[in-house]
Amino acid sequence: MADLNKLNSQQRLAAETIEGPVLILAGAGSGKTRALTYRMANMIDHGIQPWHILMITFTNKAAREMRQRVDTLCDGAAGDAWVMTFHACCARMLRRDIEKLGYSRDFTIYDEDDRNVVIKRAIKSLNINEKNYPPRMVRAVISDAKNRMLSPEEWRQENPEARSLAYFKVYQLYEETLKSNNALDFDDLLLKTLELLSEHPPVLEYYQNRFRYIMVDEYQDTNVAQYQLVRLLSGESRNLCVVGDDDQSIYSWRGADIRNILSFEKDFPGCTVIKLEENYRSTGTILEAANRVIKNNHSRKPKALWTREGEGERIRFYRAMDEREEAAWVCENISALLREGYDPGEIAALYRTNAQSRVLEEALVRRGIKYGVYGGLKFYDRKEIKDIIAYLRLLVNPADDVSLRRVINEPRRGIGEATLETLGQYAEENNLSMLGAIIQGKPDELGARAKNALKGFGQLIEDLSALRESLSAVELVEKLIDETGILSQYENSKDPEDVSRVENIQELVTAVGEYSRQNPEGGLTGFLENVALVTDTDRLDEKTQTVTLMTLHSAKGLEFGAVFLVGLEETIFPISRAMMDDEQLEEERRLMYVGVTRAKQRLYLSCARNRTLYNERHANAISRFVGEIPRELIDDGRRVQAPSRLTPSAPNQRLNAQKSGDTAPKPWEIPGVQKGMGKSAASLFHVGDRVMHRSFGQGTVLDVRSDGKVLIIDFGKIFGTKAISAEMAPMRLVK
């Protein structure tokens, strides 16, 4: 039985509030996972059957952790509860009933590489210029449309302009290709599940009766489809508990809609609202900095993090001359931390964009500091692994032409692109899969050599498919590796990369074995689904023994003893396009809040007076986010200083003492930043005015927006057009 006495008062309230809609606002580091697992265990202790519980998380890592914790609290009694991600939940539902939508249960889940292949082929077949419509951009348009639950036709109605016609045609052909290949992409897992539940009431009724209690973690990151799915499943019971933090909503570019959490009380009248504000991660100084930054956002629910621990170190701030001096300062402080005894895995440098890592990496190499850049090649993205996975997918789903194209000449069989194009065209004209055409010995116009090569490949796939029923998943993978020769092509090579490929293939066999032991009913289809649902975040199960470099977006959900936030300059963080959009600017501030709250004991902030980025030299003002941190929290000495302990304070003591006024410094109070024009002068600027900016020089005002607060200024060939704050920017009118 779960001992609720181990929870703080708000966590306990969350665990004990079982019936009806519940909104848990869980601040960073406030122990939300603990509250959720105890809540689930308490439900089971009160006689709720585990199979009536659905727990939705956003990563497989979080799902595993929650299941393990609940099993420990309930002595393994939670086995029949569904604890999984949205996509895994939808995949399981679709495996049971997708035939009602015209697919077979052995559908393939396409990853980003597969989607790119389909999109590129669609662009080519439609004779669209790839330079004008880059596949990456087309993929983003399609994904955005699906996140907003728009079919190709509905998207076209929203975008009637001439340029959008090409996107529409590719989107249409993309959808047709996936359907003919019996494949779904990640977005489809949600959309097809919604279609299934909406159009087949008995299926919806089945899941509403099964899942009488639903919990959703990271609710601030849900998109429109996920919101609709949760509303459908919760039905009339209204036993829906959502957990999240609107202050950490940073994925709008992925389709996340912050309104889902902000409007929960309106969507579910009479819901119970519980705030988890006690932080178990960071020092009082770090939490106060985070609170003071985020309170400048208007679209948020009021809350403030606090801790029972001491205030800790002041925040170190440094303004370098350029990005190389900034990197040197970061390395100097990392070296000092390592000498103090910090584990390298407890140190992270976070930046707004991936391009900022290069200079940091060079500096770390020169100092001999081992580091790892998060975002490298995943195990299942390696060529040799993807090749074997493609073979396996073809065995499960013979209609998967994308997988066939990948492996039909891997290892080499003398099957060229011309043969593939002829085969593909014949298959399309005769409503066949490419494998089906091969097995039939078509098309006739192919030469004898090509036909023999295709026949050999077709026979190989048929023979391996016939073994699916008699062999275990591990045995089948081993047989496939042996029969295809995919391993032997690397075994005799002394190339270190080929040696690594042999090791990776062996590791894949181990992975299949581990999955089979843990999921004896899953089989090959289950293993492939598990591979398809692996996310980037799942790679960070354990801290490495190296200093971590990563973007701020990637750092969400993680914590480190010491954190460096670099590149804190206007137009870099916040990024320039956010200056013209209040919603984007608030998301940038939430990203700053996320970065600050990753730090447990030490926080370092840095920027540069001049920075070369994307092959351009810029002189930017210090980020406004630095100016929003109270001045007394910052140590801005130019040299690395010895640690200076501050007197510990009771929870919220400093916050309570400052309620009478805002003591956060204006940006120009930080060394090196000049005073801007001020609010009273914002209305002085007009289109056509000439201005002098401290960093960018002379420019011409092209447009005035947001009631005079934002100016669009052309600074010539070197700096180009920029969005500038009339109130804050260090500039003056030129007469």
XYZ file of C-alpha atoms in Angstrom, residues 280-694:
415
model
C 13.225 19.872 -4.907
C 15.868 20.640 -7.521
C 17.273 24.164 -7.466
C 18.602 26.728 -5.013
C 16.520 29.656 -3.870
C 18.538 32.093 -5.998
C 17.961 30.111 -9.188
C 14.241 29.747 -8.452
C 13.828 33.436 -7.763
C 15.527 34.286 -11.047
C 13.168 31.904 -12.875
C 10.105 33.341 -11.115
C 11.057 36.922 -11.915
C 11.661 36.163 -15.588
C 8.475 34.201 -16.220
C 6.172 36.630 -14.420
C 6.652 38.994 -17.380
C 4.441 36.689 -19.449
C 0.730 37.491 -19.525
C -0.624 34.156 -20.835
C 0.007 32.031 -17.761
C -1.519 30.796 -14.531
C 0.044 32.528 -11.500
C 2.414 30.410 -9.427
C 5.869 30.746 -7.908
C 8.464 28.077 -7.220
C 10.081 27.942 -3.783
C 12.399 25.669 -1.844
C 13.186 24.771 1.745
C 16.873 24.660 0.859
C 19.253 27.624 1.071
C 19.680 30.401 -1.445
C 22.990 29.077 -2.733
C 25.425 30.754 -5.118
C 24.696 33.932 -6.990
C 24.249 33.578 -10.751
C 27.458 34.229 -12.702
C 27.108 36.579 -15.672
C 29.754 37.412 -18.272
C 29.734 39.590 -21.362
C 32.600 38.632 -23.668
C 34.045 40.562 -26.579
C 33.123 37.778 -29.023
C 31.940 34.176 -29.144
C 35.468 32.764 -28.734
C 36.101 34.708 -25.551
C 32.677 33.565 -24.334
C 33.599 29.929 -25.040
C 36.919 30.374 -23.238
C 35.061 31.737 -20.187
C 32.711 28.744 -20.246
C 35.691 26.347 -20.396
C 37.490 28.171 -17.585
C 34.469 27.792 -15.327
C 33.914 24.161 -16.318
C 37.551 23.436 -15.432
C 37.007 25.108 -12.052
C 33.896 22.985 -11.431
C 35.779 19.795 -12.317
C 38.555 20.756 -9.885
C 35.893 21.239 -7.207
C 34.812 17.661 -7.763
C 31.827 18.047 -10.086
C 31.060 15.001 -12.206
C 31.320 15.932 -15.935
C 27.871 14.440 -16.482
C 26.454 17.024 -14.058
C 27.560 19.940 -16.268
C 25.674 21.200 -19.340
C 25.997 24.090 -21.781
C 22.683 25.054 -23.380
C 22.137 27.229 -26.445
C 19.244 28.445 -28.577
C 20.353 26.965 -31.913
C 22.582 24.027 -32.887
C 24.898 26.299 -34.871
C 26.188 27.793 -31.611
C 27.827 24.545 -30.534
C 30.773 24.694 -32.961
C 32.819 27.331 -31.136
C 32.088 25.693 -27.778
C 33.246 22.333 -29.104
C 36.498 23.793 -30.425
C 37.223 25.455 -27.081
C 36.481 22.274 -25.125
C 38.790 20.265 -27.385
C 41.614 22.777 -26.832
C 41.135 22.517 -23.067
C 41.031 18.711 -23.181
C 37.517 18.583 -21.697
C 35.481 15.581 -22.820
C 32.024 16.482 -24.053
C 29.051 14.978 -25.860
C 26.672 16.762 -28.215
C 23.124 15.593 -27.711
C 21.372 15.031 -31.028
C 23.892 12.681 -32.630
C 22.979 9.643 -34.708
C 20.596 7.301 -32.893
C 21.217 3.560 -32.881
C 18.140 2.812 -34.972
C 19.103 5.536 -37.463
C 22.377 3.845 -38.428
C 22.452 2.553 -42.014
C 23.070 -1.112 -41.283
C 20.333 -1.152 -38.625
C 17.815 0.633 -40.851
C 18.575 -1.870 -43.613
C 17.744 -4.853 -41.402
C 14.671 -3.107 -40.004
C 13.500 -2.463 -43.590
C 13.842 -6.177 -44.384
C 11.817 -7.050 -41.286
C 9.130 -4.507 -42.133
C 8.822 -5.999 -45.597
C 8.298 -9.461 -44.102
C 5.498 -8.103 -41.914
C 3.967 -5.760 -44.514
C 4.571 -6.886 -48.128
C 2.873 -3.708 -49.410
C 5.660 -1.505 -48.005
C 7.319 -0.249 -51.196
C 9.509 2.232 -49.297
C 11.208 -0.576 -47.376
C 11.529 -2.653 -50.552
C 13.261 0.165 -52.398
C 15.719 0.528 -49.529
C 16.901 -3.087 -49.430
C 16.250 -4.559 -52.874
C 19.879 -3.865 -53.784
C 21.359 -4.130 -50.281
C 23.716 -5.989 -50.426
C 24.249 -5.405 -54.139
C 22.282 -7.647 -56.489
C 22.671 -5.721 -59.726
C 19.236 -4.106 -59.503
C 19.589 -0.507 -60.697
C 17.377 2.577 -60.592
C 16.095 2.031 -64.137
C 14.839 -1.437 -63.203
C 13.210 -0.065 -60.064
C 11.457 2.714 -61.979
C 10.086 0.257 -64.520
C 8.959 -2.078 -61.748
C 7.378 0.749 -59.771
C 5.490 2.092 -62.764
C 4.136 -1.358 -63.618
C 3.065 -1.968 -60.021
C 1.245 1.367 -59.864
C -0.548 0.850 -63.186
C -1.722 -2.624 -62.147
C -2.626 -1.761 -58.543
C 0.063 -4.067 -57.160
C 2.758 -3.680 -54.564
C 6.266 -3.807 -55.993
C 6.860 -7.132 -54.217
C 3.627 -8.465 -55.707
C 4.826 -7.529 -59.185
C 8.169 -9.278 -58.558
C 6.498 -12.478 -57.379
C 4.337 -12.476 -60.520
C 7.498 -12.193 -62.639
C 6.558 -8.799 -64.020
C 7.051 -6.556 -65.905
C 7.751 -8.441 -69.135
C 9.830 -5.699 -70.770
C 12.697 -6.163 -68.310
C 15.793 -7.989 -69.516
C 16.689 -11.515 -68.395
C 19.439 -10.339 -66.028
C 17.153 -7.870 -64.230
C 14.340 -10.420 -64.067
C 16.607 -13.053 -62.545
C 17.893 -10.586 -59.934
C 14.328 -9.604 -59.019
C 13.226 -13.226 -58.911
C 16.044 -14.068 -56.491
C 15.059 -11.201 -54.213
C 11.391 -12.160 -54.327
C 12.201 -15.782 -53.475
C 14.348 -14.642 -50.548
C 11.488 -12.594 -49.075
C 8.970 -15.407 -49.630
C 11.249 -17.960 -47.940
C 11.870 -15.720 -44.935
C 8.167 -14.864 -44.671
C 7.331 -18.553 -44.560
C 9.544 -18.921 -41.472
C 7.694 -16.274 -39.418
C 5.331 -18.797 -37.856
C 7.947 -21.428 -37.005
C 10.816 -19.235 -35.737
C 11.015 -16.870 -32.791
C 11.711 -13.194 -33.511
C 15.388 -13.614 -32.577
C 15.792 -16.722 -34.704
C 14.132 -15.009 -37.658
C 16.419 -11.969 -37.395
C 19.481 -14.210 -37.206
C 18.248 -16.173 -40.233
C 17.601 -12.953 -42.163
C 21.074 -11.594 -41.391
C 22.615 -14.857 -42.571
C 20.507 -15.356 -45.720
C 20.753 -11.770 -46.993
C 24.523 -11.516 -46.502
C 24.031 -8.136 -44.878
C 26.550 -8.961 -42.137
C 29.139 -10.807 -44.217
C 29.726 -7.740 -46.420
C 31.231 -5.974 -43.390
C 32.897 -8.890 -41.558
C 36.095 -9.103 -43.612
C 36.729 -5.360 -43.671
C 39.346 -3.680 -41.477
C 37.665 -0.299 -41.861
C 36.795 0.887 -38.296
C 33.371 1.970 -39.531
C 32.622 -1.513 -40.884
C 33.863 -3.088 -37.643
C 31.427 -0.822 -35.809
C 28.626 -1.907 -38.161
C 29.263 -5.575 -37.329
C 29.027 -4.726 -33.626
C 25.805 -2.762 -34.201
C 24.190 -5.664 -36.061
C 25.104 -7.985 -33.192
C 23.637 -5.467 -30.750
C 20.406 -5.431 -32.765
C 20.051 -9.193 -32.243
C 20.525 -8.556 -28.514
C 17.835 -5.854 -28.615
C 15.350 -8.227 -30.283
C 16.091 -10.831 -27.616
C 15.577 -8.362 -24.769
C 12.288 -7.172 -26.251
C 11.055 -10.757 -26.701
C 11.831 -11.634 -23.072
C 10.037 -8.550 -21.773
C 7.119 -8.821 -24.235
C 6.597 -12.522 -25.029
C 3.334 -11.773 -26.873
C 4.728 -8.875 -28.896
C 6.459 -10.826 -31.641
C 8.169 -9.248 -34.632
C 5.335 -6.769 -35.204
C 5.584 -5.555 -31.623
C 9.351 -5.158 -31.866
C 9.084 -3.076 -35.053
C 6.424 -0.907 -33.444
C 8.648 -0.390 -30.409
C 11.513 0.690 -32.676
C 9.276 3.106 -34.562
C 8.102 4.757 -31.334
C 11.567 5.401 -29.877
C 12.085 9.166 -29.404
C 15.176 11.360 -29.051
C 14.485 11.915 -25.359
C 14.590 8.175 -24.699
C 18.314 8.218 -25.436
C 19.026 10.070 -22.215
C 18.188 7.290 -19.795
C 21.487 7.728 -17.993
C 23.869 10.635 -17.554
C 27.093 10.346 -19.513
C 30.549 10.902 -18.062
C 31.085 13.902 -20.318
C 30.005 17.529 -20.331
C 26.715 17.818 -22.229
C 26.069 20.283 -25.063
C 22.482 20.637 -26.244
C 19.788 23.057 -27.349
C 17.416 24.491 -24.786
C 14.503 22.618 -26.359
C 16.314 19.295 -25.914
C 17.062 20.037 -22.242
C 13.439 20.053 -21.099
C 12.855 17.360 -18.498
C 16.540 17.113 -17.569
C 18.569 18.547 -14.693
C 22.243 19.258 -14.079
C 24.313 20.411 -11.132
C 25.742 23.302 -13.166
C 24.216 24.890 -16.266
C 25.679 27.408 -18.721
C 23.189 29.413 -20.790
C 25.196 30.933 -23.638
C 24.386 33.430 -26.390
C 22.005 35.556 -24.310
C 21.678 38.339 -26.868
C 18.791 40.050 -28.606
C 18.039 38.441 -32.026
C 19.698 35.202 -30.844
C 17.756 34.551 -27.636
C 15.090 35.747 -28.020
C 15.344 35.052 -31.744
C 14.703 37.977 -34.056
C 11.343 36.803 -35.423
C 9.906 36.657 -31.900
C 10.280 40.424 -31.541
C 7.382 40.976 -33.922
C 5.016 38.498 -32.288
C 3.903 38.658 -28.657
C 3.026 34.949 -28.521
C 6.419 33.932 -29.891
C 8.175 36.250 -27.456
C 6.314 34.680 -24.537
C 7.374 31.226 -25.742
C 10.990 32.407 -25.916
C 10.661 33.583 -22.312
C 9.250 30.190 -21.334
C 12.295 28.649 -23.000
C 14.520 30.856 -20.826
C 12.542 29.690 -17.779
C 13.124 26.068 -18.776
C 16.848 26.717 -19.183
C 17.211 28.412 -15.810
C 15.298 25.691 -13.962
C 17.562 22.929 -15.341
C 20.264 24.078 -12.890
C 20.467 22.594 -9.408
C 23.350 24.471 -7.723
C 25.164 26.688 -10.229
C 23.874 28.836 -13.067
C 26.080 30.716 -15.531
C 24.800 33.241 -18.089
C 26.897 34.619 -20.933
C 26.719 36.693 -24.093
C 29.068 38.445 -26.510
C 29.382 42.012 -27.753
C 30.113 40.744 -31.267
C 29.268 37.345 -32.700
C 29.774 35.641 -36.049
C 26.899 33.300 -36.759
C 25.692 31.915 -40.104
C 28.726 33.560 -41.723
C 27.612 37.051 -40.619
C 29.056 39.358 -37.984
C 26.600 40.958 -35.584
C 26.751 43.243 -32.574
C 23.704 42.546 -30.419
C 22.357 44.013 -27.207
C 22.185 41.805 -24.113
C 19.046 39.681 -24.005
C 16.098 41.299 -22.265
C 15.806 38.085 -20.223
C 19.035 38.943 -18.407
C 17.551 42.324 -17.509
C 14.510 40.634 -16.003
C 16.623 38.918 -13.335
C 17.013 40.975 -10.128
C 20.405 42.662 -10.039
C 21.314 41.410 -6.564
C 21.108 37.802 -7.764
C 23.860 38.321 -10.327
C 27.628 38.182 -9.913
C 28.969 39.942 -13.010
C 32.674 39.951 -12.130
C 34.830 39.466 -15.219
C 37.145 37.000 -13.469
C 36.176 33.612 -12.104
C 35.545 34.204 -8.401
C 35.698 31.894 -5.430
C 32.318 30.545 -4.312
C 30.483 32.972 -2.036
C 27.752 31.502 0.134
C 24.630 33.526 0.701
C 22.676 33.278 3.919
C 19.942 30.638 3.556
C 16.412 31.978 3.757
C 13.038 30.496 4.561
C 10.742 29.699 1.627
C 9.606 32.820 -0.245
C 11.333 35.152 2.244
C 12.991 37.182 -0.494
C 9.909 37.111 -2.716
C 7.711 38.359 0.117
C 10.179 41.118 0.907
C 10.005 42.365 -2.683
C 6.257 42.347 -3.230
C 6.196 46.099 -2.773
C 8.165 46.749 -5.952
C 9.961 45.303 -8.960
C 13.696 45.425 -8.377
C 14.683 43.697 -11.619
C 17.235 45.869 -13.436
C 16.553 47.292 -16.830
C 18.836 45.848 -19.522
C 20.998 48.955 -19.557
C 21.798 48.486 -15.859
C 23.830 45.416 -16.741
C 27.386 46.446 -17.697
C 27.870 47.126 -21.390
C 24.271 47.928 -22.383
C 23.246 51.480 -23.183
C 19.907 52.970 -22.312
C 17.163 52.826 -24.933
C 14.711 55.543 -25.906
C 12.185 54.583 -23.221
C 8.426 54.082 -23.394
C 7.605 57.763 -23.658
C 9.656 58.062 -26.828
C 8.210 55.027 -28.614
C 5.697 57.161 -30.529
C 8.451 59.430 -31.911
C 9.435 57.038 -34.708
C 7.787 57.152 -38.114
C 8.223 55.395 -41.450
C 11.156 56.962 -43.288
C 12.996 58.199 -40.178
C 16.751 57.741 -40.039
C 18.073 56.275 -36.788
C 21.469 55.538 -35.272
C 21.747 52.192 -33.451
C 24.725 51.545 -31.175
